mmCIF file of C-alpha atoms and ligand atoms in Angstrom:
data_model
loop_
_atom_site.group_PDB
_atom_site.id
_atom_site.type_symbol
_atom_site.label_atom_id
_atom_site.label_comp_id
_atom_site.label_asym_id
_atom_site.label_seq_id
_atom_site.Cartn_x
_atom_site.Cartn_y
_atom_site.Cartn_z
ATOM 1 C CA UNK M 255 44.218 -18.932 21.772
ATOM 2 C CA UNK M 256 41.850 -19.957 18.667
ATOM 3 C CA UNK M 257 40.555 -16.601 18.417
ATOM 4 C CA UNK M 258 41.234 -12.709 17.328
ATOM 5 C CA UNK M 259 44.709 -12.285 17.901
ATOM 6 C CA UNK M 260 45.980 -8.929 18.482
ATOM 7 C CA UNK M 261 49.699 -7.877 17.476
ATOM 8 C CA UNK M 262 50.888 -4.861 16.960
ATOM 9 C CA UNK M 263 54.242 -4.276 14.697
ATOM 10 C CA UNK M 264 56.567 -2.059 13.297
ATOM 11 C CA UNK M 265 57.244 -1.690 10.008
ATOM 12 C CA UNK M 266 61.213 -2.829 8.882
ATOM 13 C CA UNK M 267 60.969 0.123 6.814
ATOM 14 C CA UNK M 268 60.626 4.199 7.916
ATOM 15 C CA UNK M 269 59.362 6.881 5.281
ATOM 16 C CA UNK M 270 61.144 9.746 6.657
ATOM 17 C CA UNK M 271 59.306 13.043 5.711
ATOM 18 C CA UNK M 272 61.602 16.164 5.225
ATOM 19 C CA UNK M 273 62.506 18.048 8.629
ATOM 20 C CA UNK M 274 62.602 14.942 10.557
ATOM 21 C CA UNK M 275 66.267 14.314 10.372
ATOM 22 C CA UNK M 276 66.259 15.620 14.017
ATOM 23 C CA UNK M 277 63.940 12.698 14.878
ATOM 24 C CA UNK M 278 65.692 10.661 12.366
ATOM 25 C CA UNK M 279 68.076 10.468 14.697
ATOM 26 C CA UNK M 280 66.166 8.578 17.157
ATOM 27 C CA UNK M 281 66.884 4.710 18.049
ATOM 28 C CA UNK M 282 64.130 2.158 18.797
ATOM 29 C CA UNK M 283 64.497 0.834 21.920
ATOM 30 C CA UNK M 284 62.195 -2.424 23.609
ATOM 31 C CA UNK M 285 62.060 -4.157 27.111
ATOM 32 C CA UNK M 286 59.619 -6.410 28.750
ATOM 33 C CA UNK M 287 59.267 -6.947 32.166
ATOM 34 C CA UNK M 288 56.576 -9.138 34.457
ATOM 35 C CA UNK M 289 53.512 -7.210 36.071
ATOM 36 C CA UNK M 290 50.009 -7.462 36.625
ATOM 37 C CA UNK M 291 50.126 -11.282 35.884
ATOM 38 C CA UNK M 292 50.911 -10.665 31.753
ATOM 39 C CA UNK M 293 54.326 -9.567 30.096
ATOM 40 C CA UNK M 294 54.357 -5.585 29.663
ATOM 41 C CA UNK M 295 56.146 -4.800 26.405
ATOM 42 C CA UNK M 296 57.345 -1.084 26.087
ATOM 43 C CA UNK M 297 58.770 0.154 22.702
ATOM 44 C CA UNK M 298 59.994 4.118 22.097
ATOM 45 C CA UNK M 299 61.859 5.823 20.249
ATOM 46 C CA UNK M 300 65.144 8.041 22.186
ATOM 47 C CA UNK M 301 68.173 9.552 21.227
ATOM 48 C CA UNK M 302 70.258 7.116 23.732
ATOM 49 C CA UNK M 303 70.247 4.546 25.856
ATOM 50 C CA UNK M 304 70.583 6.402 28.923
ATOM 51 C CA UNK M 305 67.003 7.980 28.077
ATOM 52 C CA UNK M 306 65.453 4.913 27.223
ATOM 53 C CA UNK M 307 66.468 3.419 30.334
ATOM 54 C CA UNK M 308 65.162 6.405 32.738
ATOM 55 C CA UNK M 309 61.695 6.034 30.382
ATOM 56 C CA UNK M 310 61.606 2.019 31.179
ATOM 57 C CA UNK M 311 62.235 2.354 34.664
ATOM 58 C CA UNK M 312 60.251 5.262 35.623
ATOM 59 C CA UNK M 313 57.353 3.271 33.232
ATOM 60 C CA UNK M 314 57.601 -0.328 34.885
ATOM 61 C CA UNK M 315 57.707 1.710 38.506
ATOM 62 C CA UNK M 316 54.438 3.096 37.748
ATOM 63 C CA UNK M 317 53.171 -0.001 36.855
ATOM 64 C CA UNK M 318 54.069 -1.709 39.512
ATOM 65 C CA UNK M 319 52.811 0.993 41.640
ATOM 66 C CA UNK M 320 49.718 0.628 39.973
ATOM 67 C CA UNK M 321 50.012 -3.371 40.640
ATOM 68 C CA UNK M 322 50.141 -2.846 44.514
ATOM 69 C CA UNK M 323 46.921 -0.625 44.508
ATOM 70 C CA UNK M 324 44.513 -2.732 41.949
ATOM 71 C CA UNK M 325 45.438 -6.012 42.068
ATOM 72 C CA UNK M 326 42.557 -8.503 43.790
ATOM 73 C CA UNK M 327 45.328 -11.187 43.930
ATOM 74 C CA UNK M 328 47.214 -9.667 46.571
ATOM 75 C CA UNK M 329 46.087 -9.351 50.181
ATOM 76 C CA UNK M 330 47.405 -6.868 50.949
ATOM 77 C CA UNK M 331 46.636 -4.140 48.110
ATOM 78 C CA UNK M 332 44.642 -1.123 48.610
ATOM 79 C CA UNK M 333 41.742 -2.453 46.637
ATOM 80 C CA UNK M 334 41.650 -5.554 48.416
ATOM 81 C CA UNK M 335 42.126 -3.520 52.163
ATOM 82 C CA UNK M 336 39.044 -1.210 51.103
ATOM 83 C CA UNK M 337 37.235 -4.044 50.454
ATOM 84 C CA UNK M 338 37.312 -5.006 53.961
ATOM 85 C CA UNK M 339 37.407 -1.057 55.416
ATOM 86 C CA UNK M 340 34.534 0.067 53.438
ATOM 87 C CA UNK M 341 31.731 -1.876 54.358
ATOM 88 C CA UNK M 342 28.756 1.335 55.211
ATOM 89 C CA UNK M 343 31.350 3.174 56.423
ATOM 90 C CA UNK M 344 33.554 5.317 53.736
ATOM 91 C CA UNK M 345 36.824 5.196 53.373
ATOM 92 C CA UNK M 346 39.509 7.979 51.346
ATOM 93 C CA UNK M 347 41.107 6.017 48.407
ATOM 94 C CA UNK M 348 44.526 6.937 46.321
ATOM 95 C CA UNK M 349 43.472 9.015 43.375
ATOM 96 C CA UNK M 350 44.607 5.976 41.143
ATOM 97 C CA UNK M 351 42.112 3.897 42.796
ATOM 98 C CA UNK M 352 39.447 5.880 42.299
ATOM 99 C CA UNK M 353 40.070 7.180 38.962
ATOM 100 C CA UNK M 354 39.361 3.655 37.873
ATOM 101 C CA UNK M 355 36.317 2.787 40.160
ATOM 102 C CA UNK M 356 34.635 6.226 39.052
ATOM 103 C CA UNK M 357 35.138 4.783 35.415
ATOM 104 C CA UNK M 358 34.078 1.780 36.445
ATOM 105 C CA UNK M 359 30.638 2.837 38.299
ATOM 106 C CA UNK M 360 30.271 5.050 35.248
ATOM 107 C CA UNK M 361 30.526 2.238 32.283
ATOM 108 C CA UNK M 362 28.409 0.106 34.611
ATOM 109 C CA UNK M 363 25.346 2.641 34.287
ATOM 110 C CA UNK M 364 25.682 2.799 31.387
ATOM 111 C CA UNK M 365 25.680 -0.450 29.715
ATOM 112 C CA UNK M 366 23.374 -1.631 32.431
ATOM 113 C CA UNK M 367 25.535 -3.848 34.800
ATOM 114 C CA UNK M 368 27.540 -5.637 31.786
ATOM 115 C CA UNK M 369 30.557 -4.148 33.020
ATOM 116 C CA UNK M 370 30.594 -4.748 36.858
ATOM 117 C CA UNK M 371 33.943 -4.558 38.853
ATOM 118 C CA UNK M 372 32.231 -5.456 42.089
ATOM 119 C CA UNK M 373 31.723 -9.048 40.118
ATOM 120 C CA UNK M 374 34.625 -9.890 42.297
ATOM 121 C CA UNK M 375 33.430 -13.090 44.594
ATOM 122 C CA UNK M 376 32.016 -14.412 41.275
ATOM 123 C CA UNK M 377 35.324 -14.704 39.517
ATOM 124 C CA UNK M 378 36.903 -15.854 42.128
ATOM 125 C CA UNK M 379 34.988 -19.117 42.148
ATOM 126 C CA UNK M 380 35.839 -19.228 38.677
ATOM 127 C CA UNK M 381 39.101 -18.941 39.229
ATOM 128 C CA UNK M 382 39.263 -21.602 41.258
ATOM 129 C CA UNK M 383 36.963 -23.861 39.042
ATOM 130 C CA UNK M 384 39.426 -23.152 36.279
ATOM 131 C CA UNK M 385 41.995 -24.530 38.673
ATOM 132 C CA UNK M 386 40.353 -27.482 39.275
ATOM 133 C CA UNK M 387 38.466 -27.561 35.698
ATOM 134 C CA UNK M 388 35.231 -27.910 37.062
ATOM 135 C CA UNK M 389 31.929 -25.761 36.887
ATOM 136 C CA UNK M 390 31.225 -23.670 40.018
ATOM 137 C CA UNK M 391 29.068 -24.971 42.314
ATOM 138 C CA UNK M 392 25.684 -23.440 41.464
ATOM 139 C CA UNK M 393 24.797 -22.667 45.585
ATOM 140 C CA UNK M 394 28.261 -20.610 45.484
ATOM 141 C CA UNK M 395 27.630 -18.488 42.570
ATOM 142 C CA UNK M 396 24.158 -17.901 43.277
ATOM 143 C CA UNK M 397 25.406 -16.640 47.011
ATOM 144 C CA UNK M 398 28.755 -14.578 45.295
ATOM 145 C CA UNK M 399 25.943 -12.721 43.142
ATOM 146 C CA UNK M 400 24.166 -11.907 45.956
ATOM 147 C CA UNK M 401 27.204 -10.070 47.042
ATOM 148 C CA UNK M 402 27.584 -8.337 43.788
ATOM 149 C CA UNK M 403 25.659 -5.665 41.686
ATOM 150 C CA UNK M 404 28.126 -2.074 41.093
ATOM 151 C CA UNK M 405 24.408 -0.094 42.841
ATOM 152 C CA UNK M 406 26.288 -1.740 46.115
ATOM 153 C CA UNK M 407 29.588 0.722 45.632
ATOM 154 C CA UNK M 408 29.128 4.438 45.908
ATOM 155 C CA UNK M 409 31.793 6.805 45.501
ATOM 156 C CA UNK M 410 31.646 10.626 46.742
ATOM 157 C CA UNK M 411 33.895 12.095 44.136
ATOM 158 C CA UNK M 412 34.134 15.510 46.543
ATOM 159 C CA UNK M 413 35.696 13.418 49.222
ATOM 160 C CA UNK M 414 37.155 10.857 47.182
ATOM 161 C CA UNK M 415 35.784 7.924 49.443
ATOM 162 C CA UNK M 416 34.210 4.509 48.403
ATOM 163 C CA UNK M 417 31.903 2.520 50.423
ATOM 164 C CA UNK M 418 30.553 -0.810 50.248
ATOM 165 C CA UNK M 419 26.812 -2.213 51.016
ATOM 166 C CA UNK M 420 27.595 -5.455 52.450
ATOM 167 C CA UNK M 421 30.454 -7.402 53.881
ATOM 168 C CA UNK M 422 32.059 -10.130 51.390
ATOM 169 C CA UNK M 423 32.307 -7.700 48.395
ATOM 170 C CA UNK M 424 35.322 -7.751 46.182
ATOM 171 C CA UNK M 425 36.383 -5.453 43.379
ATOM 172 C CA UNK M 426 37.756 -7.250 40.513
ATOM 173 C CA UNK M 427 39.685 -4.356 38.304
ATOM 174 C CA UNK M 428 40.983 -6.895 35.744
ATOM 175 C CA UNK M 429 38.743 -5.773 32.856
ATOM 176 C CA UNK M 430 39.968 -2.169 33.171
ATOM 177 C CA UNK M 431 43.299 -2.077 35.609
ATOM 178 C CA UNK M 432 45.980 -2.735 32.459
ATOM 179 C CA UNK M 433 44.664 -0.178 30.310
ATOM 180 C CA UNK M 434 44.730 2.247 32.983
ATOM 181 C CA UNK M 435 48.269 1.381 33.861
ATOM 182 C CA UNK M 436 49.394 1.521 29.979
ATOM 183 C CA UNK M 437 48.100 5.149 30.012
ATOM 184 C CA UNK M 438 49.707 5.890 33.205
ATOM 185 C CA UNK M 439 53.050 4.130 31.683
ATOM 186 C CA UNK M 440 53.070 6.420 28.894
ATOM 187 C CA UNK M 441 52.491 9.819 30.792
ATOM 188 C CA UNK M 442 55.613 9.449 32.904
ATOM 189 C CA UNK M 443 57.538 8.712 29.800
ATOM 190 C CA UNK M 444 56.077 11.761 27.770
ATOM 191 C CA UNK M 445 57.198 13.745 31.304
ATOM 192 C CA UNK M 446 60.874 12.055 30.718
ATOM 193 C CA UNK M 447 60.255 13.666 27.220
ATOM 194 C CA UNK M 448 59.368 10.287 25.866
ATOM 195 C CA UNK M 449 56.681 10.348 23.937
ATOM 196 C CA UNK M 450 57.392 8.151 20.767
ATOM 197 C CA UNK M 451 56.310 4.736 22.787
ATOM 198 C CA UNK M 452 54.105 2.060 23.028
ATOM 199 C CA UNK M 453 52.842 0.143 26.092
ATOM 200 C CA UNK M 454 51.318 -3.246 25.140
ATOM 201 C CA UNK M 455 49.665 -4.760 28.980
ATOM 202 C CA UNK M 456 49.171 -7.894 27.422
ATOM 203 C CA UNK M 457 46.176 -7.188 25.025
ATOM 204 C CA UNK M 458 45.883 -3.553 26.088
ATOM 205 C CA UNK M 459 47.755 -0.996 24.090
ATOM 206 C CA UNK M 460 48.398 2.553 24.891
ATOM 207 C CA UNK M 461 50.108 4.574 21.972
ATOM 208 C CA UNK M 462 52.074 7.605 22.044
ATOM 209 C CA UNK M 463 53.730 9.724 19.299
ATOM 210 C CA UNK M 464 53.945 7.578 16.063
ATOM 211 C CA UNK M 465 57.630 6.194 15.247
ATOM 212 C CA UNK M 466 59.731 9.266 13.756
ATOM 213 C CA UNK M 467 58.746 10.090 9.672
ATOM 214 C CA UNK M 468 55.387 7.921 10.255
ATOM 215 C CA UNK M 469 51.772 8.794 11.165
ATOM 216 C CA UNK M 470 51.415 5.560 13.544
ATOM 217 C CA UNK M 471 52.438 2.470 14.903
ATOM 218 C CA UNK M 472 50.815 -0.383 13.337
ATOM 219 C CA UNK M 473 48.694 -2.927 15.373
ATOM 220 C CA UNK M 474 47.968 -5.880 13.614
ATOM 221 C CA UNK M 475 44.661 -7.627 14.309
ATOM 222 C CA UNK M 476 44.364 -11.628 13.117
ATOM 223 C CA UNK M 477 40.893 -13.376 12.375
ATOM 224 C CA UNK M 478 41.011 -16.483 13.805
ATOM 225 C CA UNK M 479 41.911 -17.790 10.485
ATOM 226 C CA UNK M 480 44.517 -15.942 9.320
ATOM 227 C CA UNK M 481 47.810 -17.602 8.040
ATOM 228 C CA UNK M 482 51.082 -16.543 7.859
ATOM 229 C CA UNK M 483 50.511 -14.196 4.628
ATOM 230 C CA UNK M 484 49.737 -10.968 6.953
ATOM 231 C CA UNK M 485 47.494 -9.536 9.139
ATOM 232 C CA UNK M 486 43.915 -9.342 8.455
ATOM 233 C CA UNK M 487 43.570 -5.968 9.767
ATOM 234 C CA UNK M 488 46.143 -3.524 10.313
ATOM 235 C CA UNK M 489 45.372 -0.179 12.308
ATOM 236 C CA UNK M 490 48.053 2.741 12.248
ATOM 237 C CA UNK M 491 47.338 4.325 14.802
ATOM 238 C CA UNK M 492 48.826 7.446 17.431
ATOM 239 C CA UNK M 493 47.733 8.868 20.745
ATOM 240 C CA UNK M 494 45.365 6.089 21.340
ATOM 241 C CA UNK M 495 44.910 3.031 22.593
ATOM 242 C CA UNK M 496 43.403 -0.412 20.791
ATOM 243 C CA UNK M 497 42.514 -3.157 23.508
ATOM 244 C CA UNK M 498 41.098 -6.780 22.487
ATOM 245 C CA UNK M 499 39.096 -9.101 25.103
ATOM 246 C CA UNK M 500 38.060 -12.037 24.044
ATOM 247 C CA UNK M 501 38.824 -16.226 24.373
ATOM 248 C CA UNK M 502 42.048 -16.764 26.114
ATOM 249 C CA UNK M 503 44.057 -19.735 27.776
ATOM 250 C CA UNK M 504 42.037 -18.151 30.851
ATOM 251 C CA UNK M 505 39.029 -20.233 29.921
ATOM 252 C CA UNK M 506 37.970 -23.274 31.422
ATOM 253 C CA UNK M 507 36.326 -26.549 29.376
ATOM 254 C CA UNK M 508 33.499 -28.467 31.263
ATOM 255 C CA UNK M 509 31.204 -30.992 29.482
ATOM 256 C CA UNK M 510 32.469 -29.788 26.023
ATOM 257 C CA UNK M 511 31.129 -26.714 26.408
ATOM 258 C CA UNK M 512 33.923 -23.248 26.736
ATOM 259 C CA UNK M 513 33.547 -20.940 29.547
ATOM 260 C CA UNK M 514 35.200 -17.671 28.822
ATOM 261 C CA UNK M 515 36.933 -15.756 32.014
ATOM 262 C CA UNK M 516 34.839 -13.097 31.050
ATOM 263 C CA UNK M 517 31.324 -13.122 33.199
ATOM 264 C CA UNK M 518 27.590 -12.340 32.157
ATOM 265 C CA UNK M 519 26.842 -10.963 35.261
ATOM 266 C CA UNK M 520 23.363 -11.383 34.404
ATOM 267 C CA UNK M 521 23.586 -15.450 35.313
ATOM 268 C CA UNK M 522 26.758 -15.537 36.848
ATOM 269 C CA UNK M 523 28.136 -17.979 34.321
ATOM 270 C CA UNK M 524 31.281 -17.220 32.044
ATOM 271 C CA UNK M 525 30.657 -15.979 28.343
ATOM 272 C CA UNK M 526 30.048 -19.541 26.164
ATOM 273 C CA UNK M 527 29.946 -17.137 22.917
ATOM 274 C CA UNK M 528 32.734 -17.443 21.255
ATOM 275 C CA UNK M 529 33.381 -13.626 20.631
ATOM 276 C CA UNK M 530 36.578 -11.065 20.658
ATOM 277 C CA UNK M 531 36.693 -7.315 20.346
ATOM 278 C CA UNK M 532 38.859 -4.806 19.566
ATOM 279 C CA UNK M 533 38.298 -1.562 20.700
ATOM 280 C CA UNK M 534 40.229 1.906 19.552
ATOM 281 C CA UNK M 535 40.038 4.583 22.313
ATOM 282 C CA UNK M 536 41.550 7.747 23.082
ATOM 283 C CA UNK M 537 42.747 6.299 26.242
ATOM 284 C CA UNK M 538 43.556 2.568 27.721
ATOM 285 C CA UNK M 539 41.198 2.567 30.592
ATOM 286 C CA UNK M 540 38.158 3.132 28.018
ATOM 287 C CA UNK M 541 39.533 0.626 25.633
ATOM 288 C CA UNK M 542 40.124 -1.906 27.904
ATOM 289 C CA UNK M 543 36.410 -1.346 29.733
ATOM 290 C CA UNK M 544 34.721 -1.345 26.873
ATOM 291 C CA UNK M 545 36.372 -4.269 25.354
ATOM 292 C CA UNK M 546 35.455 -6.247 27.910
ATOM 293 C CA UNK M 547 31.627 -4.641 28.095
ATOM 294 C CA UNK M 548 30.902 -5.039 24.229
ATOM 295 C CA UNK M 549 32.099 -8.644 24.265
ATOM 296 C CA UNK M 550 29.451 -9.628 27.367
ATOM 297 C CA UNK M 551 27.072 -7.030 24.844
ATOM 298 C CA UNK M 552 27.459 -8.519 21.802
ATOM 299 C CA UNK M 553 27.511 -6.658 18.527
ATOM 300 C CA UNK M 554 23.859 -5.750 18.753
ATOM 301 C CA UNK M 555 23.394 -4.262 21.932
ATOM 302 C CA UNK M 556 27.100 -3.286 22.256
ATOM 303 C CA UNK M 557 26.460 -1.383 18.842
ATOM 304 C CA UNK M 558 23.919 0.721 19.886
ATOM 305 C CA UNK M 559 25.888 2.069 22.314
ATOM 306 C CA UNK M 560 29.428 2.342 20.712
ATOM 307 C CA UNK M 561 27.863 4.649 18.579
ATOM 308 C CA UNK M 562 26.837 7.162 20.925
ATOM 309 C CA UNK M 563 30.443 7.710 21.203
ATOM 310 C CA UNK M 564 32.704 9.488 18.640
ATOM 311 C CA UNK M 565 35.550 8.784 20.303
ATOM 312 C CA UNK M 566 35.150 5.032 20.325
ATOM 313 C CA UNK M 567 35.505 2.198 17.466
ATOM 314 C CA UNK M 568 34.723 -1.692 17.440
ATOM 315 C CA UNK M 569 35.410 -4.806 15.577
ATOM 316 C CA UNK M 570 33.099 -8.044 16.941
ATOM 317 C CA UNK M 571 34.785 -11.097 15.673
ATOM 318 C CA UNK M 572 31.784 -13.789 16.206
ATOM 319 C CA UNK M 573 32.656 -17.511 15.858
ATOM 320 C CA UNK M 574 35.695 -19.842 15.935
ATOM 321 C CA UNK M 575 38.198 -21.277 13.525
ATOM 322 C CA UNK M 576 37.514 -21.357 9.677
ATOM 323 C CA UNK M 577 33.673 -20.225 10.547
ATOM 324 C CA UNK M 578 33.457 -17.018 11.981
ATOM 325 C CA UNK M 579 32.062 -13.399 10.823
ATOM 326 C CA UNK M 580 33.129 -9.506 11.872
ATOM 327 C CA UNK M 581 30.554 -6.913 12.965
ATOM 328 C CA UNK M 582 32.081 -3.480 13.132
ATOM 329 C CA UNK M 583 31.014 -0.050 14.167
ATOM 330 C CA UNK M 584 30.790 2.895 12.132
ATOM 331 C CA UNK M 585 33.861 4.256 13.159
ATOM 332 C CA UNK M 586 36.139 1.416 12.562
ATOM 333 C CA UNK M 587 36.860 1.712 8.782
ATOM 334 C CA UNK M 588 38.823 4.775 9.401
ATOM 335 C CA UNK M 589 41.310 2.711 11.071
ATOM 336 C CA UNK M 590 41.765 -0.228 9.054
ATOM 337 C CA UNK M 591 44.264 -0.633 6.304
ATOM 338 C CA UNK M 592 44.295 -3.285 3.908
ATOM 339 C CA UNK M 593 46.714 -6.271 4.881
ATOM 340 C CA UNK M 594 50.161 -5.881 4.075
ATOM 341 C CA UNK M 595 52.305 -8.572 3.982
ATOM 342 C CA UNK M 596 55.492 -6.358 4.489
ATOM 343 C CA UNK M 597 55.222 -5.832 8.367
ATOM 344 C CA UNK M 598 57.061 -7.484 10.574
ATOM 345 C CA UNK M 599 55.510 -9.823 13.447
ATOM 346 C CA UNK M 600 57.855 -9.118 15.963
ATOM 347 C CA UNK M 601 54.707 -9.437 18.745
ATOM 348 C CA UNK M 602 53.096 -12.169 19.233
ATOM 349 C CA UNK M 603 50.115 -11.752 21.035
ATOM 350 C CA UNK M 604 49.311 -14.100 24.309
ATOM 351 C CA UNK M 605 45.921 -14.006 23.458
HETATM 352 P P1 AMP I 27 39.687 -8.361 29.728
HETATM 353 O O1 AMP I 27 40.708 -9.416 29.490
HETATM 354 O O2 AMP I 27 40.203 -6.961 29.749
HETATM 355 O O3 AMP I 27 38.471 -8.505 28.883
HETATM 356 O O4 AMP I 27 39.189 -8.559 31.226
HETATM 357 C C1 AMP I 27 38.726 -9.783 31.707
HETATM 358 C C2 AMP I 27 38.813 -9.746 33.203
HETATM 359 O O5 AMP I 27 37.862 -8.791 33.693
HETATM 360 C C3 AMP I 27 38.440 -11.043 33.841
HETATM 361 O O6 AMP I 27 39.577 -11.888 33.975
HETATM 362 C C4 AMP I 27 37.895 -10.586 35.177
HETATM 363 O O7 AMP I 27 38.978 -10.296 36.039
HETATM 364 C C5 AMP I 27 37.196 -9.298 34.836
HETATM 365 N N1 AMP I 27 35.792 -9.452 34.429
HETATM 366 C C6 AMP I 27 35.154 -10.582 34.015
HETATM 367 N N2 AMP I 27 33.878 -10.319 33.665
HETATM 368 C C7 AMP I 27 33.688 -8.982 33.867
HETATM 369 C C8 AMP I 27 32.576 -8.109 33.691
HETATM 370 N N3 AMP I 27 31.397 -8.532 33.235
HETATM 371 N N4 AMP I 27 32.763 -6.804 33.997
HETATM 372 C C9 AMP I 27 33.957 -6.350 34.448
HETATM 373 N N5 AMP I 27 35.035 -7.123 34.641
HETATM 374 C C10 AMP I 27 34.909 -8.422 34.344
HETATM 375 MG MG1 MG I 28 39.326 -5.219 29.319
#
């Protein structure tokens, strides 16, 4: 990864305010398991270890859960199976599932196709061209687009069905599926009684209650520069979520050019921009969406819209290495701090 980095950290130190000796008495507990193809890194806060244990389990069990109905890399998943039972014909889907394709349809209108889950047969040739670090074949993508465009999926929200236009389209919920499953991580805990955690999906963060005697956990977001001084960003932040897309070890190198994993479904073709952004959000699924949306955007166009959105801040990181400049939305000052050399790094982000 040479650019944004996302961490998030806790701070060695806690300012306990007065009255919280109760929650004072709370113990940070951390485990990371496997799932959805990243690491999934939970953090809370519980009087014992028998609690934090029910939390974790009951948390990766969702996941997982959630795994088996999203994920476009197993055959048998419930996306995948709709895929094939949907074609003009509709078919009842888990509320999960269509929690996330209503979201889906609905951040497709409105950034005009940027975000596009039904992009699936178009990442999977670049998935395999990644593979075998080679371009797609331009016949192929041209023929995967034709079996793509979200106006092809229609979902009846009364009868909770989806159905498909044509025969060959896959849904590809990786732009929006962890954020969805951090959220859904952190509501079973908070029924457990749990609700002093963190789920980090990789690069999407859902936040709960802030660590006891402080007003939030702190996610630290690098420029691509930054050294070992301290983060160049640092968001406290609670009952939230903060999500970065951007470059990754997913991208693939062809005639010196950088292809990100992340698609312009206007050509097809992976982003060559060399952009990251961070979202904040109320919830994962948004932050994750629209971090993925704004970067295929860009800062102007992605602006515009962000905007329209209380509820929503973004920081565009544009460029690579020692060369690169931030565009940020109106909202976004309110949740940076200045850098602080004191926190810990005790996450490194994969990105
Ligand atoms: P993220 O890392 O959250 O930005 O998501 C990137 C993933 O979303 C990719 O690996 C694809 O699975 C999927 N994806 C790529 N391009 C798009 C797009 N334009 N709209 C929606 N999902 C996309
Ligand atoms: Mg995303």
């Amino acid at each position: 990864m040479t650019n944004s980095k996302l961490r998030y950290c806790m701070a060695a130190w806690c300012l306990l305010s007065p009255g919280a000796s109760r929650a004072a008495d709370l113990q940070l507990f951390e485990a990371v398991q496997p799932h959805m193809g990243t690491l999934v890194r939970i953090q809370l806060y519980a009087p014992d270890p028998g609690r934090a244990d029910d939390a974790f389990r009951a948390a990766f069990e969702r996941i997982a859960q959630l795994d088996a109905i999203m994920s476009d890399y197993r055959a048998d998943s419930e996306v995948n199976r709709v895929c094939l039972a949907a074609v003009r014909k509709p078919v009842i889907v888990s509320a999960d599932l269509f929690t996330v394709l209503a979201a889906s349809r609905a951040l497709a209108e409105e950034t005009d196709g940027a975000f596009d889950v039904t992009l699936g047969p178009v990442t999977l040739l670049w998935r395999q061209a990644r593979r075998e670090h080679r371009l797609p074949e331009p016949g192929a993508l041209r023929e995967a687009l034709q079996h793509s465009g979200y106006r092809k999926l229609h979902l009846d929200p009364a009868a909770r069905t989806v159905t498909l236009d044509q025969a060959g389209m896959r849904l590809d919920l990786g732009g929006i599926g962890k954020g969805y499953a951090a959220d859904a991580a952190l509501a079973v805990m908070a029924e457990l009684g749990i609700r002093r955690a963190l789920v980090a999906a990789s690069g999407d963060l859902a936040i709960g209650d802030p660590p006891p005697g402080r007003s939030g956990w702190s996610v630290g977001i690098d420029a691509p520069n930054a050294g070992a001084e301290g983060f160049t960003r640092v968001l406290e932040v609670r009952n939230a979520a903060v999500s970065t897309s951007g470059d990754s070890t997913q991208s693939l190198e062809a005639g010196g050019v950088r292809y990100s994993h992340i698609i312009d479904p206007a050509s097809g073709m992976g982003l060559t921009q060399p952009i990251a952004v961070s979202v904040v959000a109320r919830r994962g699924i948004d932050a994750d969406s629209w971090s993925t949306a704004l970067s295929v955007l860009g800062p102007e166009r992605g602006l515009a819209l962000i905007e329209k959105h209380a509820e929503l801040a973004a920081l565009f990181t544009i460029g690579r290495d020692a060369s690169f400049h931030t565009v940020q939305s109106l909202g976004w000052p309110g949740y940076t701090y200045p850098p602080n050399p004191k926190l810990s790094r005790d996450f490194q982000h994969p990105y």
